[in-house]
mmCIF file of C-alpha atoms in Angstrom:
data_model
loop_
_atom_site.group_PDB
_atom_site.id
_atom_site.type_symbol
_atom_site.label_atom_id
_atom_site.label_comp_id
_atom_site.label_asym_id
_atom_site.label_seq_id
_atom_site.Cartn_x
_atom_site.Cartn_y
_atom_site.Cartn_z
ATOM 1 C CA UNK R 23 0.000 0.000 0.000
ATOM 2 C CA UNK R 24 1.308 3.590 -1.019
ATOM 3 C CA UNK R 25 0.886 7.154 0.052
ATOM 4 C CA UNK R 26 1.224 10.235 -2.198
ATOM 5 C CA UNK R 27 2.498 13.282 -0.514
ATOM 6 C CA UNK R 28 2.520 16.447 -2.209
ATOM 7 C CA UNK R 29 4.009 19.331 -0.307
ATOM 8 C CA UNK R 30 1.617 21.101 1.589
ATOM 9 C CA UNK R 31 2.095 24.905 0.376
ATOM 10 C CA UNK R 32 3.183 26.283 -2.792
ATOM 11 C CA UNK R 33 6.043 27.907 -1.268
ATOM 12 C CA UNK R 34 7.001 26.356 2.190
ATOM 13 C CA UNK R 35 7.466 29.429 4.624
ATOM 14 C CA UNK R 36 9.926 28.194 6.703
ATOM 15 C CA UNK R 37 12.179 26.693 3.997
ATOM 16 C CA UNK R 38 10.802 28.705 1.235
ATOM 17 C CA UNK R 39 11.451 25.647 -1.345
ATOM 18 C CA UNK R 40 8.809 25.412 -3.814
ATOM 19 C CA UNK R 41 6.673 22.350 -3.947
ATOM 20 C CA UNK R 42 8.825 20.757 -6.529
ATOM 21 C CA UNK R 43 11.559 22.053 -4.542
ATOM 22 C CA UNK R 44 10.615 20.731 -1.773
ATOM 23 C CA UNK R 45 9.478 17.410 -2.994
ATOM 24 C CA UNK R 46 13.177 16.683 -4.547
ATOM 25 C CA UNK R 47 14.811 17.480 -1.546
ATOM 26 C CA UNK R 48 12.691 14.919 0.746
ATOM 27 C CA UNK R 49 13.017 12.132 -2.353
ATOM 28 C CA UNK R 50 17.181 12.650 -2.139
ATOM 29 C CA UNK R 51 17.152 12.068 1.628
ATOM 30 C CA UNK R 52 14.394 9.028 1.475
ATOM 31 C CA UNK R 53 16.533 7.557 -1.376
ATOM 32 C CA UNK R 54 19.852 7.731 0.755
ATOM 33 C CA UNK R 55 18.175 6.522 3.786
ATOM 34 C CA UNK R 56 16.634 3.830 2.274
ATOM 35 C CA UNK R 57 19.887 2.843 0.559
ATOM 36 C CA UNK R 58 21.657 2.607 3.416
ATOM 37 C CA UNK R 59 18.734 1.254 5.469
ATOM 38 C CA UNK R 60 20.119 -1.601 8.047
ATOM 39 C CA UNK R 61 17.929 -2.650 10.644
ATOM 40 C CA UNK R 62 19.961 -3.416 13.631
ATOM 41 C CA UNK R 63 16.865 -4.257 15.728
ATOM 42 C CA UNK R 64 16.382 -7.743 17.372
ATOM 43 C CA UNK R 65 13.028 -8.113 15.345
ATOM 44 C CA UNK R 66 14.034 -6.947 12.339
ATOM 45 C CA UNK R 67 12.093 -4.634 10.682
ATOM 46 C CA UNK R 68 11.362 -3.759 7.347
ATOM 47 C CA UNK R 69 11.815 -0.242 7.321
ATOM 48 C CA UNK R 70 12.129 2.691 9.885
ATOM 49 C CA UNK R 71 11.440 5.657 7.287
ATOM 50 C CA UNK R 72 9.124 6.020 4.218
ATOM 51 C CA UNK R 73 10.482 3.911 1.201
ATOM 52 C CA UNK R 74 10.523 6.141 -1.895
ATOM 53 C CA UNK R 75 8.306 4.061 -4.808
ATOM 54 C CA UNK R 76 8.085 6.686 -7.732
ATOM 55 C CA UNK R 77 7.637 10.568 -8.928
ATOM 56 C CA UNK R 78 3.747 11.686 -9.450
ATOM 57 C CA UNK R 79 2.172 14.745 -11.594
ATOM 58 C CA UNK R 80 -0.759 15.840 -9.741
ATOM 59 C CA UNK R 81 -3.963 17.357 -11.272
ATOM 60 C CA UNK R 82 -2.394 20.610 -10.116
ATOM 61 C CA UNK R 83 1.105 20.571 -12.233
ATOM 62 C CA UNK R 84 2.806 19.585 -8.421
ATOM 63 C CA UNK R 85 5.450 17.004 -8.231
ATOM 64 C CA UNK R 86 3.912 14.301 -5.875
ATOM 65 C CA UNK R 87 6.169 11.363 -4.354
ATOM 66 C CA UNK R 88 4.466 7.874 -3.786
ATOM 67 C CA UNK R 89 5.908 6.652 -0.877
ATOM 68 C CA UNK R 90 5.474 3.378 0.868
ATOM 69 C CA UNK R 91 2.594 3.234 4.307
ATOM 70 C CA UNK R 92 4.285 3.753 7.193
ATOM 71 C CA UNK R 93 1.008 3.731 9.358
ATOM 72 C CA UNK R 94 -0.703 6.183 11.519
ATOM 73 C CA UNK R 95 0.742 9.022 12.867
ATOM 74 C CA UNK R 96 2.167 8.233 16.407
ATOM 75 C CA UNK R 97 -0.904 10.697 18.309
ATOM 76 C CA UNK R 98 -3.722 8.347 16.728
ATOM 77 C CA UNK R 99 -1.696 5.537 17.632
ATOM 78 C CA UNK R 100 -0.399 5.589 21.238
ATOM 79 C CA UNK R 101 3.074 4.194 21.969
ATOM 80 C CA UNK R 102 1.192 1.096 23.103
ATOM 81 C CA UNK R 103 1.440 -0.595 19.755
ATOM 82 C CA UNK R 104 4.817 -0.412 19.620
ATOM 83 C CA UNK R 105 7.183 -3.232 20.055
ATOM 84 C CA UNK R 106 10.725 -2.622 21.514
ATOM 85 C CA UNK R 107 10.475 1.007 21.486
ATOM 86 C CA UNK R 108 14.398 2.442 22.858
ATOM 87 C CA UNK R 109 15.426 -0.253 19.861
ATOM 88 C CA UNK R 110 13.777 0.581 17.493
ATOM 89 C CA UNK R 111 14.452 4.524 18.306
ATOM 90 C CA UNK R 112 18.018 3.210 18.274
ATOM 91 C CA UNK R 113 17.676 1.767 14.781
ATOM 92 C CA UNK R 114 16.446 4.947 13.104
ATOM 93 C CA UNK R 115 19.200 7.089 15.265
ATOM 94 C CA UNK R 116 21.655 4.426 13.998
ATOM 95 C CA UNK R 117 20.315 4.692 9.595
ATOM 96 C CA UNK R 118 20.239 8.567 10.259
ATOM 97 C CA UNK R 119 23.902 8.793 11.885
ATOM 98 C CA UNK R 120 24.848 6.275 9.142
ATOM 99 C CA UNK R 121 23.138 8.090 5.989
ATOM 100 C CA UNK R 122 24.535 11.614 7.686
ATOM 101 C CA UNK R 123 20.987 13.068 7.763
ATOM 102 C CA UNK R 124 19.746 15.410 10.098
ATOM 103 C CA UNK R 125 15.539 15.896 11.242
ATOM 104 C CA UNK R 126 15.379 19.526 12.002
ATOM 105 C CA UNK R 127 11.741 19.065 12.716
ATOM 106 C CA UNK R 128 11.300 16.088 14.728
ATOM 107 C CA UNK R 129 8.047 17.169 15.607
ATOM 108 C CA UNK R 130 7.283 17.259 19.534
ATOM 109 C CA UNK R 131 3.369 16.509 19.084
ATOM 110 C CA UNK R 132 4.191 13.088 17.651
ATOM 111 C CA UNK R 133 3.176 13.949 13.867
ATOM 112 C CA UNK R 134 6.557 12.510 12.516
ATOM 113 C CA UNK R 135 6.540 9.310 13.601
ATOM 114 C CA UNK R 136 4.494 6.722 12.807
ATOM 115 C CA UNK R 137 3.131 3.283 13.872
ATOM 116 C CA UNK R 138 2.435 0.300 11.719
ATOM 117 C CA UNK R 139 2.274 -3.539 12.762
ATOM 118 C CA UNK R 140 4.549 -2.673 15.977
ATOM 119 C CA UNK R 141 7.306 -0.559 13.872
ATOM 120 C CA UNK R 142 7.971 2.641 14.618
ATOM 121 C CA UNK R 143 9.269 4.963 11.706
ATOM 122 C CA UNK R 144 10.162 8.463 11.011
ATOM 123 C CA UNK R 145 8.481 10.308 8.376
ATOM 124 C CA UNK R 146 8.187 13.885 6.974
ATOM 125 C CA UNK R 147 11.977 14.769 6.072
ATOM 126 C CA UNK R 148 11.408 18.078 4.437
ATOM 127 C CA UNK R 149 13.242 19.785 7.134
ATOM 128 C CA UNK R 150 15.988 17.126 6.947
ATOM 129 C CA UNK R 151 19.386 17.901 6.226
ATOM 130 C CA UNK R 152 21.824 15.968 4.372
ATOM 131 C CA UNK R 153 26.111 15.780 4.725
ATOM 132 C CA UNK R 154 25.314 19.118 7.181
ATOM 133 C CA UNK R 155 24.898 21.314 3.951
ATOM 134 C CA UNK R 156 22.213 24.272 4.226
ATOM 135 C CA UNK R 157 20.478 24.498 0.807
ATOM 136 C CA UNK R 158 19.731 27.794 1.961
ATOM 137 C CA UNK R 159 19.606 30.182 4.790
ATOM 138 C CA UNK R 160 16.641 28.625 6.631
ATOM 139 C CA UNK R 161 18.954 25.144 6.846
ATOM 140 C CA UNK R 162 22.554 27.612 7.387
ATOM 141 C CA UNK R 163 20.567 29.238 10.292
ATOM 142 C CA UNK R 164 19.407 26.117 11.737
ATOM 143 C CA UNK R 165 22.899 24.024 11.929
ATOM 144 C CA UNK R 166 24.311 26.756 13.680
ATOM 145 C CA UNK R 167 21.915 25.550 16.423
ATOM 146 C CA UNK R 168 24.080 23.442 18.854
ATOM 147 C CA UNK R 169 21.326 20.944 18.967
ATOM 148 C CA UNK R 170 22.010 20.454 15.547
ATOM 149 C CA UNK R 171 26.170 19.830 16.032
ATOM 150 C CA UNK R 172 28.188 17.095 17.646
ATOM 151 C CA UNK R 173 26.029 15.460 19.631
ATOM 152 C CA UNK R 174 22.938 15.846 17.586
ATOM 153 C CA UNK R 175 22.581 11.777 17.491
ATOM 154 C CA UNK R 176 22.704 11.460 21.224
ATOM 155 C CA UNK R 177 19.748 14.622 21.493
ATOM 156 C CA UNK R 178 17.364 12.745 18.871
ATOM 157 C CA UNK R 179 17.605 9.553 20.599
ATOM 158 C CA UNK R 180 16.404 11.689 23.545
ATOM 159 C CA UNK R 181 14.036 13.577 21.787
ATOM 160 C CA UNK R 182 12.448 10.419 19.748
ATOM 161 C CA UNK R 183 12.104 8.759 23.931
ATOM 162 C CA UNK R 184 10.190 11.697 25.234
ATOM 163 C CA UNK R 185 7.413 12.332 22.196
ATOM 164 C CA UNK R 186 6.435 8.332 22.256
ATOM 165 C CA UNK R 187 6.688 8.700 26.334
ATOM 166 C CA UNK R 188 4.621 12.075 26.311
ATOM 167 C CA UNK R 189 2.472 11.684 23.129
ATOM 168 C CA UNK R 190 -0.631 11.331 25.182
ATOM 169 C CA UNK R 191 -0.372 13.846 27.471
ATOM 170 C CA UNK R 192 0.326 16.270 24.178
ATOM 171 C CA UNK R 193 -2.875 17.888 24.007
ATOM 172 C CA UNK R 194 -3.306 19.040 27.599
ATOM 173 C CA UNK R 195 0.513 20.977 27.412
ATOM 174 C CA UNK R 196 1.351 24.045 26.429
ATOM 175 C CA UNK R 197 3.907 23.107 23.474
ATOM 176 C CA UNK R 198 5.686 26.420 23.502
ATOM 177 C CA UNK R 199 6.223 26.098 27.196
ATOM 178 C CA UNK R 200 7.448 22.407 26.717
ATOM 179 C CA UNK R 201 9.585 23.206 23.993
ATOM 180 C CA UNK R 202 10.869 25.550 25.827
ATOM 181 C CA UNK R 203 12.321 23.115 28.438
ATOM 182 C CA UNK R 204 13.456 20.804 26.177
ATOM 183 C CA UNK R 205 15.579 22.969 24.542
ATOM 184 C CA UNK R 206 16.660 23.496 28.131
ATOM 185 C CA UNK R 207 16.961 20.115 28.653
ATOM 186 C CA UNK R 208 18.909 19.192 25.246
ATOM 187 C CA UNK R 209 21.329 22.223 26.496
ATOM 188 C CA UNK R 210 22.098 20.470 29.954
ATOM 189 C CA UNK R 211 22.745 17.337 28.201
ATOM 190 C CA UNK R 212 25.104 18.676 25.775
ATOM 191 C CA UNK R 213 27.344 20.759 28.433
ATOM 192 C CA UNK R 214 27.544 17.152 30.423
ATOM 193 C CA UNK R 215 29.010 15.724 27.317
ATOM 194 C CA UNK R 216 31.705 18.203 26.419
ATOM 195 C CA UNK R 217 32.246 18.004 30.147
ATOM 196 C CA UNK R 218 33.190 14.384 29.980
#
């Protein structure tokens, strides 16, 4: 079963890629991630991230990308489907390390990542990053965000553990607040490790 994803606006304003823009950047980062997929989980999985099938015209002239199921997002789902959640998080920290490809919107509310059949996977890549190259300033600006440097592997794996821990209490917080202390929180854990 497939999924077409067109990008949502015809010129993204946070990235400010156009839709075909936009759509050819996510396909390059799907197609290295899923070239380099390895599962290193004890039940192997398929696939952590969406498997790039083919290029699609919409009615609209937009470049569309058919991309494999990966599920429901992870706020219909619950993290109580999931099987061997801090391994499978570990898998996709492990392809993303090993494809060199950075989430800049991991998405706190639990809207990129999704649950099928027990496997968790991480979708909507069109704030990733590849080889640390900003395609323009929007990307530049964000890797100069520590978050974003040496440790950033070590931060996701944290921030992937607290949106399937927290998904269900997501609606009652404040997300500006919470991000907020995250960011807090990912700051902490980065002075302990230049520390060490």
């Amino acid at each position: 079963m497939s999924y077409t994803k067109v990008p949502k606006y015809k010129i993204d304003p946070w990235t400010k890629l156009t839709r075909k823009e936009a759509a050819e950047y996510e396909k390059n980062i799907l197609i290295r991630l899923n070239k380099n997929f390895e599962c290193i989980c004890k039940k192997k999985k398929d696939n952590h991230f969406p498997i790039y099938r083919k290029d699609m015209m919409t009615g609209r002239g937009d470049l569309g990308l058919v991309l494999s199921n990966c599920g429901n997002n992870l706020r219909q789902s619950s993290n109580q489907n999931i099987d061997d959640i801090e391994e499978q998080i570990d898998c996709i920290v492990y392809n993303m390390k090993k494809s060199n490809i950075i989430q800049l919107d991991v998405g706190y509310k639990g809207n990129n990542l999704c649950v099928k059949n027990g496997t968790l996977s991480m979708i909507d890549f069109g704030q990733g990053v590849m080889d640390n190259i900003g395609y323009n300033d929007f990307f530049k600006n964000a890797l100069k965000n520590e978050i974003f440097g040496e440790y950033y592997y070590v931060i996701l794996k944290e921030q992937l553990l607290w949106i399937v821990n927290n998904v269900d209490r997501v609606p009652q917080l404040n997300m500006r607040g919470v991000v907020r202390k995250l960011n807090k929180r990912w700051y902490s854990i980065i002075k302990c490790l230049k520390n060490e």
